[in-house]
Structure formats: C-alpha cells, structure tokens
Amino acid sequence: MPVHGIIGKKIGTTQMFREDGRADAVTVIQAGPCTVTQVKTEDTDGYVGVQLGYEEAKSLNRPEAGHLKGVDKNFQFLREFGVDDVSEVELGQAIDVSLFSAGDLIDATADSKGRGFQGGVKRYNFRGGPKTHGQSDRHRAPGSVGAGSTPGKVIKGLRMAGHMGSQRVTVRKLEVIEADTDRNLIFIKGAVPGSRNSLVLLKRSGSRKRKLR
C-alpha cells in the first residue's frame, strides 16, 4: 500500500503472549477503515500527498460538504499523509489496517492526556524545598524565580507552574504485534499517547518526513 499512514482511535491497553511465552503490554487502536477524500499532486498543490477521512459525521456545513462531494460521504476527521506513488491512489479508495503487518515499526501521534494546572514538582519533577528546620510551607515550592538586578525580570520560558498535558506527542518506532483486519484493530507494543477514544495517527517509521496535518 503506497499510503504512509492511517487514522484511528485508542481503545485501551491489554497484554498479548508471543509464541515463546513472552508477554507484551500492548495498546489497542481501532484504525480505519479510512477513505481517500483528496489526492494532492505537484501540479495542483505543489506537493504529493493524500487526505484521508475517518468516522462518519452526522452533519457538515456547506463548505465541508462541498469538499467531500466527490466521495459522497461525510467524515468527522480529515488528515493528510504522505504517499509513495500518487498514481496508485484514487479518490474514494478504502484504506484499512492491512496497511501494516506484525513486526512493522510505526510512529503514533496523538494529544496527550490533560492534567490541568500543576505545580513545578509534578510538571517538571522539581525537588521542592527543605523538609526540616521550620520550612512547613515550602515542601513543593519552586524556589527563586528572579534573575537579579540585571535584567531584573522573570526570563521568558522559565519552568513554573502551569497547564500540563494536552500537547501533541509522537512516540516513534513502536512495534506492531498484530493487525486484525476482520475487526480493524492494531495491537501495538508499548504506550501510545492520548486517552481512551482519542484520535491517533499511525504512520510508518522511516517514511518521508512530512508534517502530519
């Protein structure tokens, strides 16, 4: 299959046993089936790629419906991926988990779990203040944040308390343990970012480095 990736949703985690008895912690992703909603070429867009649609939407506005007019389906999620040979892909073509097989290495991209507003100890693993000598209110304090009389301000980007999580994270070179084409499930060794039912983009490791949109 020439397409470099597929769209899916994180189902959860479990374990699987190999033939030699080893147990692997795996993440289960329900991937696809996706539909090619747009084919991008050098002549029309200046680069080569494909846009995939995933999960049927209940309703769309008129611009979105017009964009998907060629495939006669409404999709909730649209994402772009690279492609080896654009001539092998056509509008409306289905892409499923047969894109991957056991032993393949893939990159998983998703939004990490949101942790809300957190202090420096949890957010950046700060050590905290002393636990003795009357310092009863400094156990999880960040410490000094000033920069002296010059420049006399808190430097931009200083690690402090703030919103944690909810960031786009990519975990690279995860091994595919099994690809179940009957149930559209991919079992991936290790942890994949995101919470349950969150959107996950799976891409072949080592494919052309192009930013997922």
mmCIF file with all atom_site columns, C-alpha atoms in Angstrom:
data_model
loop_
_atom_site.group_PDB
_atom_site.id
_atom_site.type_symbol
_atom_site.label_atom_id
_atom_site.label_alt_id
_atom_site.label_comp_id
_atom_site.label_asym_id
_atom_site.label_entity_id
_atom_site.label_seq_id
_atom_site.pdbx_PDB_ins_code
_atom_site.Cartn_x
_atom_site.Cartn_y
_atom_site.Cartn_z
_atom_site.occupancy
_atom_site.B_iso_or_equiv
_atom_site.pdbx_formal_charge
_atom_site.auth_seq_id
_atom_site.auth_comp_id
_atom_site.auth_asym_id
_atom_site.auth_atom_id
_atom_site.pdbx_PDB_model_num
ATOM 1   C CA . MET A 1 1   ? 0.000   0.000   0.000   1.00 0.00 ? 1   MET A CA 1
ATOM 2   C CA . PRO A 1 2   ? 1.548   3.310   -1.010  1.00 0.00 ? 2   PRO A CA 1
ATOM 3   C CA . VAL A 1 3   ? -0.066  5.468   1.724   1.00 0.00 ? 3   VAL A CA 1
ATOM 4   C CA . HIS A 1 4   ? 2.211   6.107   4.714   1.00 0.00 ? 4   HIS A CA 1
ATOM 5   C CA . GLY A 1 5   ? -0.385  6.119   7.492   1.00 0.00 ? 5   GLY A CA 1
ATOM 6   C CA . ILE A 1 6   ? -3.912  5.714   8.769   1.00 0.00 ? 6   ILE A CA 1
ATOM 7   C CA . ILE A 1 7   ? -6.294  7.361   11.252  1.00 0.00 ? 7   ILE A CA 1
ATOM 8   C CA . GLY A 1 8   ? -7.600  5.528   14.296  1.00 0.00 ? 8   GLY A CA 1
ATOM 9   C CA . LYS A 1 9   ? -8.889  5.749   17.859  1.00 0.00 ? 9   LYS A CA 1
ATOM 10  C CA . LYS A 1 10  ? -7.287  4.472   21.030  1.00 0.00 ? 10  LYS A CA 1
ATOM 11  C CA . ILE A 1 11  ? -9.331  1.686   22.599  1.00 0.00 ? 11  ILE A CA 1
ATOM 12  C CA . GLY A 1 12  ? -7.219  0.794   25.633  1.00 0.00 ? 12  GLY A CA 1
ATOM 13  C CA . THR A 1 13  ? -4.407  -1.459  26.804  1.00 0.00 ? 13  THR A CA 1
ATOM 14  C CA . THR A 1 14  ? -4.028  -5.187  27.346  1.00 0.00 ? 14  THR A CA 1
ATOM 15  C CA . GLN A 1 15  ? -1.370  -7.871  27.063  1.00 0.00 ? 15  GLN A CA 1
ATOM 16  C CA . MET A 1 16  ? -0.537  -10.426 24.403  1.00 0.00 ? 16  MET A CA 1
ATOM 17  C CA . PHE A 1 17  ? 1.617   -13.540 24.511  1.00 0.00 ? 17  PHE A CA 1
ATOM 18  C CA . ARG A 1 18  ? 4.197   -14.430 21.908  1.00 0.00 ? 18  ARG A CA 1
ATOM 19  C CA . GLU A 1 19  ? 4.853   -17.966 20.705  1.00 0.00 ? 19  GLU A CA 1
ATOM 20  C CA . ASP A 1 20  ? 7.832   -18.304 23.071  1.00 0.00 ? 20  ASP A CA 1
ATOM 21  C CA . GLY A 1 21  ? 5.664   -17.365 26.061  1.00 0.00 ? 21  GLY A CA 1
ATOM 22  C CA . ARG A 1 22  ? 6.789   -13.767 26.477  1.00 0.00 ? 22  ARG A CA 1
ATOM 23  C CA . ALA A 1 23  ? 4.057   -11.314 27.479  1.00 0.00 ? 23  ALA A CA 1
ATOM 24  C CA . ASP A 1 24  ? 3.929   -7.854  25.910  1.00 0.00 ? 24  ASP A CA 1
ATOM 25  C CA . ALA A 1 25  ? 1.950   -4.860  27.145  1.00 0.00 ? 25  ALA A CA 1
ATOM 26  C CA . VAL A 1 26  ? 0.102   -3.595  24.077  1.00 0.00 ? 26  VAL A CA 1
ATOM 27  C CA . THR A 1 27  ? -2.119  -0.671  23.142  1.00 0.00 ? 27  THR A CA 1
ATOM 28  C CA . VAL A 1 28  ? -5.170  -1.443  21.018  1.00 0.00 ? 28  VAL A CA 1
ATOM 29  C CA . ILE A 1 29  ? -6.007  1.007   18.235  1.00 0.00 ? 29  ILE A CA 1
ATOM 30  C CA . GLN A 1 30  ? -9.145  0.816   16.132  1.00 0.00 ? 30  GLN A CA 1
ATOM 31  C CA . ALA A 1 31  ? -7.740  2.050   12.833  1.00 0.00 ? 31  ALA A CA 1
ATOM 32  C CA . GLY A 1 32  ? -9.853  2.780   9.806   1.00 0.00 ? 32  GLY A CA 1
ATOM 33  C CA . PRO A 1 33  ? -11.331 1.928   7.539   1.00 0.00 ? 33  PRO A CA 1
ATOM 34  C CA . CYS A 1 34  ? -10.432 5.298   6.057   1.00 0.00 ? 34  CYS A CA 1
ATOM 35  C CA . THR A 1 35  ? -11.401 6.738   2.699   1.00 0.00 ? 35  THR A CA 1
ATOM 36  C CA . VAL A 1 36  ? -9.249  8.797   0.353   1.00 0.00 ? 36  VAL A CA 1
ATOM 37  C CA . THR A 1 37  ? -11.031 12.157  0.202   1.00 0.00 ? 37  THR A CA 1
ATOM 38  C CA . GLN A 1 38  ? -8.418  14.143  -1.738  1.00 0.00 ? 38  GLN A CA 1
ATOM 39  C CA . VAL A 1 39  ? -5.335  13.365  -3.818  1.00 0.00 ? 39  VAL A CA 1
ATOM 40  C CA . LYS A 1 40  ? -2.710  16.101  -3.859  1.00 0.00 ? 40  LYS A CA 1
ATOM 41  C CA . THR A 1 41  ? -0.214  16.323  -6.736  1.00 0.00 ? 41  THR A CA 1
ATOM 42  C CA . GLU A 1 42  ? 2.686   18.542  -7.679  1.00 0.00 ? 42  GLU A CA 1
ATOM 43  C CA . ASP A 1 43  ? 0.660   20.149  -10.466 1.00 0.00 ? 43  ASP A CA 1
ATOM 44  C CA . THR A 1 44  ? -2.352  21.112  -8.363  1.00 0.00 ? 44  THR A CA 1
ATOM 45  C CA . ASP A 1 45  ? -0.946  21.574  -4.840  1.00 0.00 ? 45  ASP A CA 1
ATOM 46  C CA . GLY A 1 46  ? 2.828   21.793  -5.163  1.00 0.00 ? 46  GLY A CA 1
ATOM 47  C CA . TYR A 1 47  ? 3.433   18.555  -3.276  1.00 0.00 ? 47  TYR A CA 1
ATOM 48  C CA . VAL A 1 48  ? 2.342   14.922  -3.251  1.00 0.00 ? 48  VAL A CA 1
ATOM 49  C CA . GLY A 1 49  ? 0.046   13.514  -0.572  1.00 0.00 ? 49  GLY A CA 1
ATOM 50  C CA . VAL A 1 50  ? -3.367  12.103  0.224   1.00 0.00 ? 50  VAL A CA 1
ATOM 51  C CA . GLN A 1 51  ? -6.128  13.222  2.555   1.00 0.00 ? 51  GLN A CA 1
ATOM 52  C CA . LEU A 1 52  ? -7.969  10.510  4.456   1.00 0.00 ? 52  LEU A CA 1
ATOM 53  C CA . GLY A 1 53  ? -11.421 10.714  6.039   1.00 0.00 ? 53  GLY A CA 1
ATOM 54  C CA . TYR A 1 54  ? -12.357 8.795   9.175   1.00 0.00 ? 54  TYR A CA 1
ATOM 55  C CA . GLU A 1 55  ? -15.574 8.235   11.121  1.00 0.00 ? 55  GLU A CA 1
ATOM 56  C CA . GLU A 1 56  ? -18.853 9.330   9.635   1.00 0.00 ? 56  GLU A CA 1
ATOM 57  C CA . ALA A 1 57  ? -20.143 12.739  10.686  1.00 0.00 ? 57  ALA A CA 1
ATOM 58  C CA . LYS A 1 58  ? -23.797 13.424  11.427  1.00 0.00 ? 58  LYS A CA 1
ATOM 59  C CA . SER A 1 59  ? -23.794 16.787  9.696   1.00 0.00 ? 59  SER A CA 1
ATOM 60  C CA . LEU A 1 60  ? -21.429 19.156  7.895   1.00 0.00 ? 60  LEU A CA 1
ATOM 61  C CA . ASN A 1 61  ? -21.545 22.781  6.904   1.00 0.00 ? 61  ASN A CA 1
ATOM 62  C CA . ARG A 1 62  ? -21.756 23.634  3.215   1.00 0.00 ? 62  ARG A CA 1
ATOM 63  C CA . PRO A 1 63  ? -18.021 24.196  2.592   1.00 0.00 ? 63  PRO A CA 1
ATOM 64  C CA . GLU A 1 64  ? -17.170 20.848  4.221   1.00 0.00 ? 64  GLU A CA 1
ATOM 65  C CA . ALA A 1 65  ? -19.930 19.061  2.321   1.00 0.00 ? 65  ALA A CA 1
ATOM 66  C CA . GLY A 1 66  ? -18.699 20.601  -0.932  1.00 0.00 ? 66  GLY A CA 1
ATOM 67  C CA . HIS A 1 67  ? -15.164 19.430  -0.234  1.00 0.00 ? 67  HIS A CA 1
ATOM 68  C CA . LEU A 1 68  ? -16.409 15.838  0.227   1.00 0.00 ? 68  LEU A CA 1
ATOM 69  C CA . LYS A 1 69  ? -18.785 15.908  -2.725  1.00 0.00 ? 69  LYS A CA 1
ATOM 70  C CA . GLY A 1 70  ? -16.556 13.620  -4.774  1.00 0.00 ? 70  GLY A CA 1
ATOM 71  C CA . VAL A 1 71  ? -16.741 10.739  -2.281  1.00 0.00 ? 71  VAL A CA 1
ATOM 72  C CA . ASP A 1 72  ? -20.439 11.061  -1.337  1.00 0.00 ? 72  ASP A CA 1
ATOM 73  C CA . LYS A 1 73  ? -19.683 10.543  2.368   1.00 0.00 ? 73  LYS A CA 1
ATOM 74  C CA . ASN A 1 74  ? -19.481 12.794  5.404   1.00 0.00 ? 74  ASN A CA 1
ATOM 75  C CA . PHE A 1 75  ? -16.408 12.401  7.605   1.00 0.00 ? 75  PHE A CA 1
ATOM 76  C CA . GLN A 1 76  ? -15.764 13.870  11.024  1.00 0.00 ? 76  GLN A CA 1
ATOM 77  C CA . PHE A 1 77  ? -11.957 13.740  10.784  1.00 0.00 ? 77  PHE A CA 1
ATOM 78  C CA . LEU A 1 78  ? -9.723  14.620  7.820   1.00 0.00 ? 78  LEU A CA 1
ATOM 79  C CA . ARG A 1 79  ? -5.937  14.189  7.968   1.00 0.00 ? 79  ARG A CA 1
ATOM 80  C CA . GLU A 1 80  ? -3.100  14.204  5.427   1.00 0.00 ? 80  GLU A CA 1
ATOM 81  C CA . PHE A 1 81  ? -0.399  11.588  4.922   1.00 0.00 ? 81  PHE A CA 1
ATOM 82  C CA . GLY A 1 82  ? 2.494   11.102  2.573   1.00 0.00 ? 82  GLY A CA 1
ATOM 83  C CA . VAL A 1 83  ? 2.338   8.640   -0.293  1.00 0.00 ? 83  VAL A CA 1
ATOM 84  C CA . ASP A 1 84  ? 4.941   6.658   -2.250  1.00 0.00 ? 84  ASP A CA 1
ATOM 85  C CA . ASP A 1 85  ? 3.252   6.782   -5.643  1.00 0.00 ? 85  ASP A CA 1
ATOM 86  C CA . VAL A 1 86  ? 0.233   9.021   -6.045  1.00 0.00 ? 86  VAL A CA 1
ATOM 87  C CA . SER A 1 87  ? -0.732  7.233   -9.266  1.00 0.00 ? 87  SER A CA 1
ATOM 88  C CA . GLU A 1 88  ? -1.651  4.144   -7.208  1.00 0.00 ? 88  GLU A CA 1
ATOM 89  C CA . VAL A 1 89  ? -4.231  6.058   -5.160  1.00 0.00 ? 89  VAL A CA 1
ATOM 90  C CA . GLU A 1 90  ? -7.634  7.193   -6.345  1.00 0.00 ? 90  GLU A CA 1
ATOM 91  C CA . LEU A 1 91  ? -10.484 9.201   -4.845  1.00 0.00 ? 91  LEU A CA 1
ATOM 92  C CA . GLY A 1 92  ? -12.815 7.089   -2.713  1.00 0.00 ? 92  GLY A CA 1
ATOM 93  C CA . GLN A 1 93  ? -10.301 4.281   -2.216  1.00 0.00 ? 93  GLN A CA 1
ATOM 94  C CA . ALA A 1 94  ? -10.543 2.456   1.139   1.00 0.00 ? 94  ALA A CA 1
ATOM 95  C CA . ILE A 1 95  ? -7.502  2.228   3.417   1.00 0.00 ? 95  ILE A CA 1
ATOM 96  C CA . ASP A 1 96  ? -7.592  -0.318  6.260   1.00 0.00 ? 96  ASP A CA 1
ATOM 97  C CA . VAL A 1 97  ? -5.289  -1.987  8.783   1.00 0.00 ? 97  VAL A CA 1
ATOM 98  C CA . SER A 1 98  ? -3.830  -4.260  6.096   1.00 0.00 ? 98  SER A CA 1
ATOM 99  C CA . LEU A 1 99  ? -1.501  -1.295  5.597   1.00 0.00 ? 99  LEU A CA 1
ATOM 100 C CA . PHE A 1 100 ? 0.562   -2.740  8.481   1.00 0.00 ? 100 PHE A CA 1
ATOM 101 C CA . SER A 1 101 ? 1.653   -6.229  9.470   1.00 0.00 ? 101 SER A CA 1
ATOM 102 C CA . ALA A 1 102 ? 3.267   -7.853  12.508  1.00 0.00 ? 102 ALA A CA 1
ATOM 103 C CA . GLY A 1 103 ? 6.831   -6.675  13.048  1.00 0.00 ? 103 GLY A CA 1
ATOM 104 C CA . ASP A 1 104 ? 6.416   -3.284  11.363  1.00 0.00 ? 104 ASP A CA 1
ATOM 105 C CA . LEU A 1 105 ? 7.670   -0.170  13.140  1.00 0.00 ? 105 LEU A CA 1
ATOM 106 C CA . ILE A 1 106 ? 5.288   2.773   13.264  1.00 0.00 ? 106 ILE A CA 1
ATOM 107 C CA . ASP A 1 107 ? 5.055   6.277   14.770  1.00 0.00 ? 107 ASP A CA 1
ATOM 108 C CA . ALA A 1 108 ? 1.962   7.145   16.835  1.00 0.00 ? 108 ALA A CA 1
ATOM 109 C CA . THR A 1 109 ? 0.832   10.778  17.117  1.00 0.00 ? 109 THR A CA 1
ATOM 110 C CA . ALA A 1 110 ? -1.915  11.984  19.463  1.00 0.00 ? 110 ALA A CA 1
ATOM 111 C CA . ASP A 1 111 ? -2.778  14.655  22.018  1.00 0.00 ? 111 ASP A CA 1
ATOM 112 C CA . SER A 1 112 ? -1.510  13.688  25.464  1.00 0.00 ? 112 SER A CA 1
ATOM 113 C CA . LYS A 1 113 ? -3.844  13.483  28.453  1.00 0.00 ? 113 LYS A CA 1
ATOM 114 C CA . GLY A 1 114 ? -4.677  16.821  30.040  1.00 0.00 ? 114 GLY A CA 1
ATOM 115 C CA . ARG A 1 115 ? -3.505  17.179  33.649  1.00 0.00 ? 115 ARG A CA 1
ATOM 116 C CA . GLY A 1 116 ? -4.908  20.617  34.372  1.00 0.00 ? 116 GLY A CA 1
ATOM 117 C CA . PHE A 1 117 ? -2.966  23.271  36.305  1.00 0.00 ? 117 PHE A CA 1
ATOM 118 C CA . GLN A 1 118 ? 0.015   21.650  38.056  1.00 0.00 ? 118 GLN A CA 1
ATOM 119 C CA . GLY A 1 119 ? 2.933   22.866  40.137  1.00 0.00 ? 119 GLY A CA 1
ATOM 120 C CA . GLY A 1 120 ? 6.603   22.557  39.295  1.00 0.00 ? 120 GLY A CA 1
ATOM 121 C CA . VAL A 1 121 ? 7.097   19.342  41.278  1.00 0.00 ? 121 VAL A CA 1
ATOM 122 C CA . LYS A 1 122 ? 4.643   17.369  39.172  1.00 0.00 ? 122 LYS A CA 1
ATOM 123 C CA . ARG A 1 123 ? 5.074   19.271  35.930  1.00 0.00 ? 123 ARG A CA 1
ATOM 124 C CA . TYR A 1 124 ? 8.891   19.338  35.795  1.00 0.00 ? 124 TYR A CA 1
ATOM 125 C CA . ASN A 1 125 ? 9.945   16.921  38.573  1.00 0.00 ? 125 ASN A CA 1
ATOM 126 C CA . PHE A 1 126 ? 11.313  19.705  40.795  1.00 0.00 ? 126 PHE A CA 1
ATOM 127 C CA . ARG A 1 127 ? 12.798  18.520  44.082  1.00 0.00 ? 127 ARG A CA 1
ATOM 128 C CA . GLY A 1 128 ? 10.916  21.020  46.244  1.00 0.00 ? 128 GLY A CA 1
ATOM 129 C CA . GLY A 1 129 ? 12.126  22.856  49.340  1.00 0.00 ? 129 GLY A CA 1
ATOM 130 C CA . PRO A 1 130 ? 13.680  21.529  52.566  1.00 0.00 ? 130 PRO A CA 1
ATOM 131 C CA . LYS A 1 131 ? 11.541  19.278  54.757  1.00 0.00 ? 131 LYS A CA 1
ATOM 132 C CA . THR A 1 132 ? 13.047  20.397  58.105  1.00 0.00 ? 132 THR A CA 1
ATOM 133 C CA . HIS A 1 133 ? 14.030  23.467  60.154  1.00 0.00 ? 133 HIS A CA 1
ATOM 134 C CA . GLY A 1 134 ? 10.596  25.011  60.246  1.00 0.00 ? 134 GLY A CA 1
ATOM 135 C CA . GLN A 1 135 ? 10.034  25.079  56.487  1.00 0.00 ? 135 GLN A CA 1
ATOM 136 C CA . SER A 1 136 ? 6.482   23.852  56.844  1.00 0.00 ? 136 SER A CA 1
ATOM 137 C CA . ASP A 1 137 ? 5.145   25.672  53.755  1.00 0.00 ? 137 ASP A CA 1
ATOM 138 C CA . ARG A 1 138 ? 7.999   25.158  51.274  1.00 0.00 ? 138 ARG A CA 1
ATOM 139 C CA . HIS A 1 139 ? 7.826   21.444  50.538  1.00 0.00 ? 139 HIS A CA 1
ATOM 140 C CA . ARG A 1 140 ? 6.551   21.847  46.962  1.00 0.00 ? 140 ARG A CA 1
ATOM 141 C CA . ALA A 1 141 ? 7.570   25.431  46.269  1.00 0.00 ? 141 ALA A CA 1
ATOM 142 C CA . PRO A 1 142 ? 9.524   26.182  43.060  1.00 0.00 ? 142 PRO A CA 1
ATOM 143 C CA . GLY A 1 143 ? 12.200  28.309  44.711  1.00 0.00 ? 143 GLY A CA 1
ATOM 144 C CA . SER A 1 144 ? 13.594  31.588  43.422  1.00 0.00 ? 144 SER A CA 1
ATOM 145 C CA . VAL A 1 145 ? 12.413  32.773  40.013  1.00 0.00 ? 145 VAL A CA 1
ATOM 146 C CA . GLY A 1 146 ? 14.204  36.145  39.847  1.00 0.00 ? 146 GLY A CA 1
ATOM 147 C CA . ALA A 1 147 ? 17.260  36.989  37.777  1.00 0.00 ? 147 ALA A CA 1
ATOM 148 C CA . GLY A 1 148 ? 18.919  39.628  39.998  1.00 0.00 ? 148 GLY A CA 1
ATOM 149 C CA . SER A 1 149 ? 19.035  43.337  39.284  1.00 0.00 ? 149 SER A CA 1
ATOM 150 C CA . THR A 1 150 ? 20.048  42.598  35.691  1.00 0.00 ? 150 THR A CA 1
ATOM 151 C CA . PRO A 1 151 ? 17.812  42.048  33.778  1.00 0.00 ? 151 PRO A CA 1
ATOM 152 C CA . GLY A 1 152 ? 15.520  42.354  36.782  1.00 0.00 ? 152 GLY A CA 1
ATOM 153 C CA . LYS A 1 153 ? 12.676  40.275  35.434  1.00 0.00 ? 153 LYS A CA 1
ATOM 154 C CA . VAL A 1 154 ? 11.479  36.704  35.130  1.00 0.00 ? 154 VAL A CA 1
ATOM 155 C CA . ILE A 1 155 ? 13.033  35.226  31.985  1.00 0.00 ? 155 ILE A CA 1
ATOM 156 C CA . LYS A 1 156 ? 10.524  34.110  29.377  1.00 0.00 ? 156 LYS A CA 1
ATOM 157 C CA . GLY A 1 157 ? 10.157  30.336  29.225  1.00 0.00 ? 157 GLY A CA 1
ATOM 158 C CA . LEU A 1 158 ? 11.141  29.740  32.849  1.00 0.00 ? 158 LEU A CA 1
ATOM 159 C CA . ARG A 1 159 ? 9.797   26.430  34.115  1.00 0.00 ? 159 ARG A CA 1
ATOM 160 C CA . MET A 1 160 ? 6.985   27.239  36.520  1.00 0.00 ? 160 MET A CA 1
ATOM 161 C CA . ALA A 1 161 ? 3.539   26.049  37.476  1.00 0.00 ? 161 ALA A CA 1
ATOM 162 C CA . GLY A 1 162 ? 1.035   25.990  34.631  1.00 0.00 ? 162 GLY A CA 1
ATOM 163 C CA . HIS A 1 163 ? -1.162  23.919  32.371  1.00 0.00 ? 163 HIS A CA 1
ATOM 164 C CA . MET A 1 164 ? 0.166   20.381  31.938  1.00 0.00 ? 164 MET A CA 1
ATOM 165 C CA . GLY A 1 165 ? -0.603  17.924  29.160  1.00 0.00 ? 165 GLY A CA 1
ATOM 166 C CA . SER A 1 166 ? -2.944  18.327  26.176  1.00 0.00 ? 166 SER A CA 1
ATOM 167 C CA . GLN A 1 167 ? 0.046   18.577  23.833  1.00 0.00 ? 167 GLN A CA 1
ATOM 168 C CA . ARG A 1 168 ? 0.714   16.887  20.524  1.00 0.00 ? 168 ARG A CA 1
ATOM 169 C CA . VAL A 1 169 ? 3.052   13.960  21.209  1.00 0.00 ? 169 VAL A CA 1
ATOM 170 C CA . THR A 1 170 ? 4.686   11.482  18.820  1.00 0.00 ? 170 THR A CA 1
ATOM 171 C CA . VAL A 1 171 ? 6.113   8.170   20.028  1.00 0.00 ? 171 VAL A CA 1
ATOM 172 C CA . ARG A 1 172 ? 8.416   6.679   17.423  1.00 0.00 ? 172 ARG A CA 1
ATOM 173 C CA . LYS A 1 173 ? 9.359   3.156   16.381  1.00 0.00 ? 173 LYS A CA 1
ATOM 174 C CA . LEU A 1 174 ? 6.600   1.208   18.107  1.00 0.00 ? 174 LEU A CA 1
ATOM 175 C CA . GLU A 1 175 ? 6.355   -2.434  17.084  1.00 0.00 ? 175 GLU A CA 1
ATOM 176 C CA . VAL A 1 176 ? 3.152   -3.822  15.596  1.00 0.00 ? 176 VAL A CA 1
ATOM 177 C CA . ILE A 1 177 ? 2.342   -7.101  17.350  1.00 0.00 ? 177 ILE A CA 1
ATOM 178 C CA . GLU A 1 178 ? -0.748  -7.929  15.296  1.00 0.00 ? 178 GLU A CA 1
ATOM 179 C CA . ALA A 1 179 ? -3.049  -6.351  12.715  1.00 0.00 ? 179 ALA A CA 1
ATOM 180 C CA . ASP A 1 180 ? -6.587  -7.747  12.852  1.00 0.00 ? 180 ASP A CA 1
ATOM 181 C CA . THR A 1 181 ? -8.199  -6.925  9.510   1.00 0.00 ? 181 THR A CA 1
ATOM 182 C CA . ASP A 1 182 ? -11.535 -8.510  10.476  1.00 0.00 ? 182 ASP A CA 1
ATOM 183 C CA . ARG A 1 183 ? -12.071 -6.129  13.406  1.00 0.00 ? 183 ARG A CA 1
ATOM 184 C CA . ASN A 1 184 ? -9.923  -3.209  12.132  1.00 0.00 ? 184 ASN A CA 1
ATOM 185 C CA . LEU A 1 185 ? -7.673  -3.424  15.191  1.00 0.00 ? 185 LEU A CA 1
ATOM 186 C CA . ILE A 1 186 ? -3.925  -2.863  15.514  1.00 0.00 ? 186 ILE A CA 1
ATOM 187 C CA . PHE A 1 187 ? -2.087  -4.142  18.581  1.00 0.00 ? 187 PHE A CA 1
ATOM 188 C CA . ILE A 1 188 ? 0.997   -2.016  19.273  1.00 0.00 ? 188 ILE A CA 1
ATOM 189 C CA . LYS A 1 189 ? 3.709   -2.878  21.790  1.00 0.00 ? 189 LYS A CA 1
ATOM 190 C CA . GLY A 1 190 ? 4.145   -0.158  24.405  1.00 0.00 ? 190 GLY A CA 1
ATOM 191 C CA . ALA A 1 191 ? 2.302   3.017   25.324  1.00 0.00 ? 191 ALA A CA 1
ATOM 192 C CA . VAL A 1 192 ? 0.537   5.316   22.873  1.00 0.00 ? 192 VAL A CA 1
ATOM 193 C CA . PRO A 1 193 ? -0.248  8.918   23.912  1.00 0.00 ? 193 PRO A CA 1
ATOM 194 C CA . GLY A 1 194 ? -3.805  10.040  24.490  1.00 0.00 ? 194 GLY A CA 1
ATOM 195 C CA . SER A 1 195 ? -6.824  8.961   26.497  1.00 0.00 ? 195 SER A CA 1
ATOM 196 C CA . ARG A 1 196 ? -9.401  6.351   25.546  1.00 0.00 ? 196 ARG A CA 1
ATOM 197 C CA . ASN A 1 197 ? -11.317 7.151   22.350  1.00 0.00 ? 197 ASN A CA 1
ATOM 198 C CA . SER A 1 198 ? -8.845  9.896   21.434  1.00 0.00 ? 198 SER A CA 1
ATOM 199 C CA . LEU A 1 199 ? -7.766  10.305  17.821  1.00 0.00 ? 199 LEU A CA 1
ATOM 200 C CA . VAL A 1 200 ? -4.444  8.655   16.915  1.00 0.00 ? 200 VAL A CA 1
ATOM 201 C CA . LEU A 1 201 ? -2.442  8.999   13.691  1.00 0.00 ? 201 LEU A CA 1
ATOM 202 C CA . LEU A 1 202 ? -0.344  5.956   12.798  1.00 0.00 ? 202 LEU A CA 1
ATOM 203 C CA . LYS A 1 203 ? 2.483   6.392   10.329  1.00 0.00 ? 203 LYS A CA 1
ATOM 204 C CA . ARG A 1 204 ? 5.183   4.083   9.040   1.00 0.00 ? 204 ARG A CA 1
ATOM 205 C CA . SER A 1 205 ? 8.518   4.790   10.721  1.00 0.00 ? 205 SER A CA 1
ATOM 206 C CA . GLY A 1 206 ? 11.207  5.865   8.293   1.00 0.00 ? 206 GLY A CA 1
ATOM 207 C CA . SER A 1 207 ? 8.729   7.142   5.699   1.00 0.00 ? 207 SER A CA 1
ATOM 208 C CA . ARG A 1 208 ? 9.303   10.530  4.152   1.00 0.00 ? 208 ARG A CA 1
ATOM 209 C CA . LYS A 1 209 ? 9.453   13.085  6.951   1.00 0.00 ? 209 LYS A CA 1
ATOM 210 C CA . ARG A 1 210 ? 6.473   15.274  6.287   1.00 0.00 ? 210 ARG A CA 1
ATOM 211 C CA . LYS A 1 211 ? 4.418   17.008  8.933   1.00 0.00 ? 211 LYS A CA 1
ATOM 212 C CA . LEU A 1 212 ? 1.015   15.440  9.575   1.00 0.00 ? 212 LEU A CA 1
ATOM 213 C CA . ARG A 1 213 ? -1.733  17.989  9.148   1.00 0.00 ? 213 ARG A CA 1
#
